[in-house]
Short mmCIF file of C-alpha atoms and ligand atoms in Angstrom, two decimals:
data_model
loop_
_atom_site.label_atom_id
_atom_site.label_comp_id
_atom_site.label_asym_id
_atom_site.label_seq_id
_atom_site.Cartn_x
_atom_site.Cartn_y
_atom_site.Cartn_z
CA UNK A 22 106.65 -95.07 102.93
CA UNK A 23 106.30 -92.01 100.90
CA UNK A 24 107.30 -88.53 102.68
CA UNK A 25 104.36 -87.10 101.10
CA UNK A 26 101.89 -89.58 102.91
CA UNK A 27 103.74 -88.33 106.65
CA UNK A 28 103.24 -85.19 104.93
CA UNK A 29 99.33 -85.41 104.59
CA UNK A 30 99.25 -86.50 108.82
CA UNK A 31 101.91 -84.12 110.22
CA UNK A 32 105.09 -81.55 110.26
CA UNK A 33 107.98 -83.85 109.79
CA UNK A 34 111.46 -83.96 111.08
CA UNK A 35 114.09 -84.94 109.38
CA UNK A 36 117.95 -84.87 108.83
CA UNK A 37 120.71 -84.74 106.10
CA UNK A 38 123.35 -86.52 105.77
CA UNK A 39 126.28 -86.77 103.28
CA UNK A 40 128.68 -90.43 101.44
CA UNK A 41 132.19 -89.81 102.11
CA UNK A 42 134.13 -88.14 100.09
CA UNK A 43 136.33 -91.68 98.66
CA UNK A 44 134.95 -94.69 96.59
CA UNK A 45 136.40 -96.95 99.09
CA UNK A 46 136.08 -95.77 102.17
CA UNK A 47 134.88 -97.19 105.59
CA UNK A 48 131.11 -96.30 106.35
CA UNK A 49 131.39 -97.37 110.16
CA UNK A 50 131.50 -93.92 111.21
CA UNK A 51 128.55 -92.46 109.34
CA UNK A 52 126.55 -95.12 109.99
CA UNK A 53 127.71 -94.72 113.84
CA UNK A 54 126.14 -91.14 112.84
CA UNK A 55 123.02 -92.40 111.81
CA UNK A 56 122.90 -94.54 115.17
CA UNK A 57 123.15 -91.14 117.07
CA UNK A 58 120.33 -89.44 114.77
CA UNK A 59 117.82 -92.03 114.96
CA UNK A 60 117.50 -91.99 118.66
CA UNK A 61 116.22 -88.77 117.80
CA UNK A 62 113.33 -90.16 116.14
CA UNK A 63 113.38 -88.74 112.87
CA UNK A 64 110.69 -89.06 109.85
CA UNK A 65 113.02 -89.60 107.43
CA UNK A 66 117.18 -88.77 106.89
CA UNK A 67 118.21 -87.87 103.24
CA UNK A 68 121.53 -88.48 101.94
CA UNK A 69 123.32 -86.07 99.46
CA UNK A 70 124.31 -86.73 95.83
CA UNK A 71 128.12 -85.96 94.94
CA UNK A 72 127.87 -82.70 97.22
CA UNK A 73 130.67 -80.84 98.05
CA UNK A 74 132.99 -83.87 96.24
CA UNK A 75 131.21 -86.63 97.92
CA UNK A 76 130.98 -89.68 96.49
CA UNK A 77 127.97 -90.26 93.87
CA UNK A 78 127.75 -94.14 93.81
CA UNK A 79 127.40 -94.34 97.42
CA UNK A 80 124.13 -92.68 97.81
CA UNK A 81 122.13 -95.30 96.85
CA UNK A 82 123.61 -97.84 99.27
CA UNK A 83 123.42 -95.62 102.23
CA UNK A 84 119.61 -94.46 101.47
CA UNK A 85 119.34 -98.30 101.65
CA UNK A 86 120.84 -99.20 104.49
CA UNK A 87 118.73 -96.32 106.43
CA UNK A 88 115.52 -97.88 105.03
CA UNK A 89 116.47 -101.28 105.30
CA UNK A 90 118.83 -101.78 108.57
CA UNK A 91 117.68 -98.64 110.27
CA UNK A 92 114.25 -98.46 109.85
CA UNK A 93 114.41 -95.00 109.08
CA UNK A 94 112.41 -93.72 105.77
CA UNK A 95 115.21 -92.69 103.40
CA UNK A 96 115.38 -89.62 100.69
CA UNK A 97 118.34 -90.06 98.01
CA UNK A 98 119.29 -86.69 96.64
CA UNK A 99 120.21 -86.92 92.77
CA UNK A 100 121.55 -84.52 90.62
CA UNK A 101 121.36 -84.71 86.43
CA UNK A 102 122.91 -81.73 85.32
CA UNK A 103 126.15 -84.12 84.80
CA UNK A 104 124.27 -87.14 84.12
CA UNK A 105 122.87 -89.00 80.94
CA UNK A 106 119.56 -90.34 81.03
CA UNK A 107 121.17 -94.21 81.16
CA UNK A 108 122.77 -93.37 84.31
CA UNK A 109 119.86 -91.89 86.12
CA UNK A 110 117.71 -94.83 84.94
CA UNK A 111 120.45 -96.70 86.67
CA UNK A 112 120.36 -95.68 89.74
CA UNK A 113 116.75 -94.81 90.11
CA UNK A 114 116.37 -98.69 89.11
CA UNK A 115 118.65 -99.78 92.22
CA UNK A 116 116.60 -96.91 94.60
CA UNK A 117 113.76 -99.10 93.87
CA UNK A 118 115.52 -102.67 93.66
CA UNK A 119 116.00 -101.75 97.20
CA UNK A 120 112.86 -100.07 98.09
CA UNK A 121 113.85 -96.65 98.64
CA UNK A 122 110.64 -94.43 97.30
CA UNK A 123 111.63 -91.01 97.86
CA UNK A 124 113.74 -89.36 95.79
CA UNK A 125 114.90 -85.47 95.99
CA UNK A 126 115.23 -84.01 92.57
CA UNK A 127 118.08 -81.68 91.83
CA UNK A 128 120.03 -80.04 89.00
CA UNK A 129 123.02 -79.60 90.40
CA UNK A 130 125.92 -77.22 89.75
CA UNK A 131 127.31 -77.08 86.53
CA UNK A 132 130.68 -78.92 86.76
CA UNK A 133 133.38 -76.63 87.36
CA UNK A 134 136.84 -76.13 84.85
CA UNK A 135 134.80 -78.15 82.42
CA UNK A 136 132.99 -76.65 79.53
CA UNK A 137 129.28 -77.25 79.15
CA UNK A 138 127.44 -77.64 76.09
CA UNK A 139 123.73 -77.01 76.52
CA UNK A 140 122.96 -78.96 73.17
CA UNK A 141 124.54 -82.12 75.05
CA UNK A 142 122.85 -81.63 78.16
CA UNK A 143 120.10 -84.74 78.92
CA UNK A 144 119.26 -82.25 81.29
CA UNK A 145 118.66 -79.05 82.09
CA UNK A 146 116.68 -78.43 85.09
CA UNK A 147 115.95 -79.70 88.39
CA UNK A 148 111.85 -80.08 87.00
CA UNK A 149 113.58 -82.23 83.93
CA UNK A 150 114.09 -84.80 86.25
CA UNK A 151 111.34 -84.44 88.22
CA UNK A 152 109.51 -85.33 85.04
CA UNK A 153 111.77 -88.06 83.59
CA UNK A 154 110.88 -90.16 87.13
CA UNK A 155 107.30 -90.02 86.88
CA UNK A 156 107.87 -90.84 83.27
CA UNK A 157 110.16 -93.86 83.51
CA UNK A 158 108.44 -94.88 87.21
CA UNK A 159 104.74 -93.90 87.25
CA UNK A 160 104.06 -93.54 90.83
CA UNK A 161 106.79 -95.79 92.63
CA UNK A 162 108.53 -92.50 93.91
CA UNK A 163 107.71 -89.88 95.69
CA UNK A 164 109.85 -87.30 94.12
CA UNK A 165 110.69 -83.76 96.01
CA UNK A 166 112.72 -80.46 94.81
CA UNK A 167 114.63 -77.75 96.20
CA UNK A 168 113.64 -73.91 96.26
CA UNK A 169 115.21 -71.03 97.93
CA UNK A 170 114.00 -68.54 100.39
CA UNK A 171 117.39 -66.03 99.55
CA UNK A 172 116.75 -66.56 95.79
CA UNK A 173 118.84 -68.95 93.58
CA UNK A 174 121.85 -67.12 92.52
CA UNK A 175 121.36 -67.93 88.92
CA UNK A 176 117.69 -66.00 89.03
CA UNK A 177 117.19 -62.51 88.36
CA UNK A 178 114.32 -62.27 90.84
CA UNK A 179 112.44 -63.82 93.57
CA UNK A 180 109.12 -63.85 90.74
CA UNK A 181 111.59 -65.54 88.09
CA UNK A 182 112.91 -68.33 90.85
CA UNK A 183 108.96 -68.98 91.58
CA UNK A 184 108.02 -69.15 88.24
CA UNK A 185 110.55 -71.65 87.35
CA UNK A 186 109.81 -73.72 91.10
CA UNK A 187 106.14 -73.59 89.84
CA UNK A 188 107.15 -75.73 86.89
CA UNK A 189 108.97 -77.97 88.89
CA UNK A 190 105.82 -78.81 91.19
CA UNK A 191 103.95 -79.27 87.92
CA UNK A 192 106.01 -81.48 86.70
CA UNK A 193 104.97 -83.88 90.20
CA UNK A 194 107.51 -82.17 92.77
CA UNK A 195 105.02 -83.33 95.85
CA UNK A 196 106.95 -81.38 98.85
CA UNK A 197 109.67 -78.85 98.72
CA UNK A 198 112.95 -78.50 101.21
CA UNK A 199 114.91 -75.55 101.33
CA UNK A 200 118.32 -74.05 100.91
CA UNK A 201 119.15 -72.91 104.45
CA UNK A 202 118.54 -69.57 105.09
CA UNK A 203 119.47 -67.11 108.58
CA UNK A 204 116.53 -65.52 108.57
CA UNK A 205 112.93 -66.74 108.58
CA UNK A 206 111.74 -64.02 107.24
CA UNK A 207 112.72 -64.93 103.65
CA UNK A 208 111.32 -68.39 104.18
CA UNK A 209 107.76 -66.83 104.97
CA UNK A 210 108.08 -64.36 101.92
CA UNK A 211 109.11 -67.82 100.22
CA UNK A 212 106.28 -69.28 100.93
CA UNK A 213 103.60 -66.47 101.34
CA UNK A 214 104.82 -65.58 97.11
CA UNK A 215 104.59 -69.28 96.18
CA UNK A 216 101.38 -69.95 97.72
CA UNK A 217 100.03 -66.53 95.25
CA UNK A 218 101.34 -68.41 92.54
CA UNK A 219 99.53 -71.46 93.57
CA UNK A 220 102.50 -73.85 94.79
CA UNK A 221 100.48 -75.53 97.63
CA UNK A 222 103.12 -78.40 98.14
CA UNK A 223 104.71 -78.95 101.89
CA UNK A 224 107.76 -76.10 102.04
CA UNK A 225 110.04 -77.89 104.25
CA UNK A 226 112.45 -75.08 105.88
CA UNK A 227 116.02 -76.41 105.45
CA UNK A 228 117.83 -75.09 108.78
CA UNK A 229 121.97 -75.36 109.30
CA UNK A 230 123.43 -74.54 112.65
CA UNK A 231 126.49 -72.73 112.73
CA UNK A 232 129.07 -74.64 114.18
CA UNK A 233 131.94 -72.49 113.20
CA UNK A 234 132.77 -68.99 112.34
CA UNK A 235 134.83 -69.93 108.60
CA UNK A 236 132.00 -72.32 108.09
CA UNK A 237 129.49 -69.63 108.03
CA UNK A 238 131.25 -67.17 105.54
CA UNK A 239 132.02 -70.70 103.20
CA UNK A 240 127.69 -71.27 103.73
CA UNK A 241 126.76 -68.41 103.11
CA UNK A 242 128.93 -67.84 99.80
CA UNK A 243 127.98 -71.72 98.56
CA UNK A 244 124.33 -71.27 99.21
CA UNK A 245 123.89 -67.74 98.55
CA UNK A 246 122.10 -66.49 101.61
CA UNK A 247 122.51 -63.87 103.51
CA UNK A 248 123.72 -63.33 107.25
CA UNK A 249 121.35 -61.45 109.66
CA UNK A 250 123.23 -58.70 111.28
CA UNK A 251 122.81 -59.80 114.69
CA UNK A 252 123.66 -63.08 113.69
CA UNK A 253 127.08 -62.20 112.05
CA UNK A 254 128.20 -59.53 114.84
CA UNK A 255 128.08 -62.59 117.78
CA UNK A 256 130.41 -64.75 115.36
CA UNK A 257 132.63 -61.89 114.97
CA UNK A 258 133.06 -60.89 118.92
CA UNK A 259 133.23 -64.47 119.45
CA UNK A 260 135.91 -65.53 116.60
CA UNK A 261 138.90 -66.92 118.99
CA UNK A 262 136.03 -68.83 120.89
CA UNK A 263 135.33 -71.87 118.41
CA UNK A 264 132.72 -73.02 121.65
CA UNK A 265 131.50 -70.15 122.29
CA UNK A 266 130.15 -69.91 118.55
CA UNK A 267 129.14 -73.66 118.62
CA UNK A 268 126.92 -72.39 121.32
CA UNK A 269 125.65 -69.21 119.66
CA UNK A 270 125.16 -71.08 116.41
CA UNK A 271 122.97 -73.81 118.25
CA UNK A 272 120.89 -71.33 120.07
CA UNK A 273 120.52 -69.18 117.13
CA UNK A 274 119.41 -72.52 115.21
CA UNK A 275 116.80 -73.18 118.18
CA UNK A 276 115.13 -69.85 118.07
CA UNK A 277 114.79 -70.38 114.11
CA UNK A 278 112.91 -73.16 114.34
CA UNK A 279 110.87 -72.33 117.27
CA UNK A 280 109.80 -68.90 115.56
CA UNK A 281 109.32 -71.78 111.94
CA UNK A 282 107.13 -74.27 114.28
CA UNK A 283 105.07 -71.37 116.07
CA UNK A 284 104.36 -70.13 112.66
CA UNK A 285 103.50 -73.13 111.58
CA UNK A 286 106.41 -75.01 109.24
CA UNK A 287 105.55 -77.49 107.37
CA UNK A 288 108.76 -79.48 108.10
CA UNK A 289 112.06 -79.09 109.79
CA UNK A 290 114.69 -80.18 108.16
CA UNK A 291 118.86 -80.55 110.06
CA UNK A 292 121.38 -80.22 107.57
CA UNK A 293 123.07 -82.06 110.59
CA UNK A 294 126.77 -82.56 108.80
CA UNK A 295 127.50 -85.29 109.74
CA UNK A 296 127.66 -84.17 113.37
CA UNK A 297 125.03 -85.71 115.63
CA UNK A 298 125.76 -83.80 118.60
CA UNK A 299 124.41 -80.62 117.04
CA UNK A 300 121.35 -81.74 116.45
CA UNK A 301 121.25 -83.57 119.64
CA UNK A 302 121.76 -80.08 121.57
CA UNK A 303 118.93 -78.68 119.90
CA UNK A 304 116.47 -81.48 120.38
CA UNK A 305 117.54 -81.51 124.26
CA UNK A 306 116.79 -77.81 124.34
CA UNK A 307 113.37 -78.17 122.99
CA UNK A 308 111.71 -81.45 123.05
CA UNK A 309 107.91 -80.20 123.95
CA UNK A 310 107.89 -77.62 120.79
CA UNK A 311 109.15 -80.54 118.85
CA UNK A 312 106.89 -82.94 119.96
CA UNK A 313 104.13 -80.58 118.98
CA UNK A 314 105.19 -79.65 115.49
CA UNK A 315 105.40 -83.58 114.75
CA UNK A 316 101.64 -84.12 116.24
CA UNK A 317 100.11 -81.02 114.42
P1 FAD B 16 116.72 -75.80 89.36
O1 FAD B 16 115.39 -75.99 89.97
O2 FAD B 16 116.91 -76.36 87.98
O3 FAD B 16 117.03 -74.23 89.35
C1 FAD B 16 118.31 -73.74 88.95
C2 FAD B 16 118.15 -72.34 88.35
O4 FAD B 16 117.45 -72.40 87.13
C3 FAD B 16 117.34 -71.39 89.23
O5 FAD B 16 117.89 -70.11 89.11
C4 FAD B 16 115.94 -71.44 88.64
O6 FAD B 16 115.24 -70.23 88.87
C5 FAD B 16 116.24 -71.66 87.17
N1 FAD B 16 115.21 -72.50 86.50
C6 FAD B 16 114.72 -73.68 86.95
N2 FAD B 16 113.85 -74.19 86.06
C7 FAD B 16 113.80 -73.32 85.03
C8 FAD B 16 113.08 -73.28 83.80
N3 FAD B 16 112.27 -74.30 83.47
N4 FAD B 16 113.28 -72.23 82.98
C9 FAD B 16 114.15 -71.23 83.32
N5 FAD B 16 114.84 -71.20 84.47
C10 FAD B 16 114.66 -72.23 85.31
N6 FAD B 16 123.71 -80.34 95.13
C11 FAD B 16 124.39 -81.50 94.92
O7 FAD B 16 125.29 -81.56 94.08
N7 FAD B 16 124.06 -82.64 95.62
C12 FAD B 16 123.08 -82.68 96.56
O8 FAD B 16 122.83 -83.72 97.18
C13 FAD B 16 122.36 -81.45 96.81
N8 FAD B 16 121.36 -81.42 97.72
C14 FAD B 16 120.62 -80.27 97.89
C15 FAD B 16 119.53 -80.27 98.77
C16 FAD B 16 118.77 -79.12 98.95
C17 FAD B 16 117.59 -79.15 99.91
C18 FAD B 16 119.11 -77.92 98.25
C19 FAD B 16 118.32 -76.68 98.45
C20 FAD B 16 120.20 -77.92 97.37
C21 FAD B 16 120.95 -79.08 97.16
N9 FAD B 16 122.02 -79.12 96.25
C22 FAD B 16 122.71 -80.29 96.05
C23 FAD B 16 122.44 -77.89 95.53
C24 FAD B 16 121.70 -77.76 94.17
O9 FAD B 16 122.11 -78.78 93.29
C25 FAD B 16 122.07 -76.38 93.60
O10 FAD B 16 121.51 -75.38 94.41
C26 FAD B 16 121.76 -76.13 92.12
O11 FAD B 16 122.41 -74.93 91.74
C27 FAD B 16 120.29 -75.96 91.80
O12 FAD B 16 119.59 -77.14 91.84
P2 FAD B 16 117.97 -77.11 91.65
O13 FAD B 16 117.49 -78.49 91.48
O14 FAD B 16 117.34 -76.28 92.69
O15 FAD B 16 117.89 -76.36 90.24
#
């Protein structure tokens, strides 16, 4: 099913998940993963595209076996900034050999200690692709983007980021997930400036728990958002307490998304890590406000 038909019914919940990082390697324990998150009773998990040195080629295979073995609605991330045109034919071709209808459209970062030369580049946006599927697949995907409530650190402003997401929804993004972000505030000025510019999509709020103090200095660098001061002064008093923060960073997590769902969100989405448990603790903590964001 496409995520933008859940999307016309309901707030969805979903979760991310990323390949390993070798060609070869044993998928027992992700899929063990995957076990743990669908008791959770997601609406869909997405799987990430070469992230963070993960490997590419496996993306497709796990988005399968979600879809296929799980029952789970899948959402392959793919990135093009690297890519030729073959290639993404390629693997869009085995998404749908093996029915997976959601993609997530992405540029991706350009590749680092290797020169880029814009004239050689098949593409240069995230809304290139988004085009170059509906072109080469009329209507067998249902093809997403990615926007950012702290501003993409490549834009000059919040107005230029929105102006450039606005072409990607033109060019058939049909929901939106975001960067994570520490404080909902951006998300709502996100969304609130978008909407004036007439991007009525879904806005999905991408939300990360912090499950360690280096991990949220190495986030917030990689993504470019910012740390609320309350927020950073608990990880600091807590530093030498690597529970302690696990705690604080799921209860901080919580209160995000119950502020998100009372506001009404159009979608929470886990960047879970891998780790299960984490988004276990929250869903124990507050299984009535989730049920009610996923029947609104
Ligand atoms: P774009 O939408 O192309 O935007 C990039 C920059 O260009 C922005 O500053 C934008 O304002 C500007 N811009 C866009 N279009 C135009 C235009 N037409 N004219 C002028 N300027 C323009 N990375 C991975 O490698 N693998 C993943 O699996 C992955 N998953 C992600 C999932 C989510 C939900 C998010 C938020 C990010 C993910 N990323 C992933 C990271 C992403 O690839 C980077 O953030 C990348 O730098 C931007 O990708 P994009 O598609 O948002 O780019």
């Amino acid at each position: 099913m496409k995520i933008s038909e859940i999307l016309k019914k309901k707030a969805t919940i979903s979760f991310e998940v990323f390949p390993p990082k070798s060609k070869n390697a044993n998928l027992a324990s992700l899929y063990k993963t995957i076990v743990e998150l669908a008791d959770l009773n997601p609406d869909f998990i997405s799987v990430t595209y070469g992230a963070a040195g993960s490997e590419k080629g496996r993306t497709a295979e796990i988005a399968s076996k979600i879809k296929n073995d799980f029952g789970i609605e899948s959402v392959a991330h793919l990135t093009c900034i690297s890519s030729k045109k073959e290639e993404v034919l390629e693997v869009c071709q085995e998404l749908r050999d093996h029915h997976v209808e959601n993609i997530l459209a992405l540029r991706g970062d350009y590749p680092k200690n290797k020169e880029v030369k814009e004239e050689e580049l098949d593409f240069h946006y995230g809304s290139d692709l988004v085009e170059f599927i509906h072109e080469n697949f009329d209507g067998e995907f249902c093809v997403s983007g990615a926007c950012y409530p702290d501003v993409h650190e490549e834009a000059r402003n919040l107005k230029e980021d929105l102006l450039a997401l606005k072409k990607k929804v033109d060019a058939g993004a049909e929901y939106l997930i975001t960067q994570i972000f520490y404080d909902n505030q951006y998300y709502y000025r996100l969304v609130k400036e978008a909407r004036k510019l007439g991007i009525n999509v879904p806005i999905i709020a991408g939300i990360m728990p912090v499950t360690n103090a280096k991990s949220l200095k190495n986030n917030a660098k990689m993504c470019g958002c910012s740390v609320p001061y309350e927020l950073s002064t608990m990880v600091e008093k807590y530093y030498e307490y690597p529970e302690a923060i696990k705690e604080i960073g799921i209860n901080y997590a919580t209160h995000q998304i119950i502020d998100l769902i009372t506001n009404g969100v159009d979608g929470i989405h886990i960047y879970t890590m891998n780790r299960p448990e984490i988004a276990k603790s929250i869903f124990t903590g507050i299984p009535t406000v989730l049920r009610e964001l996923n029947h609104a």
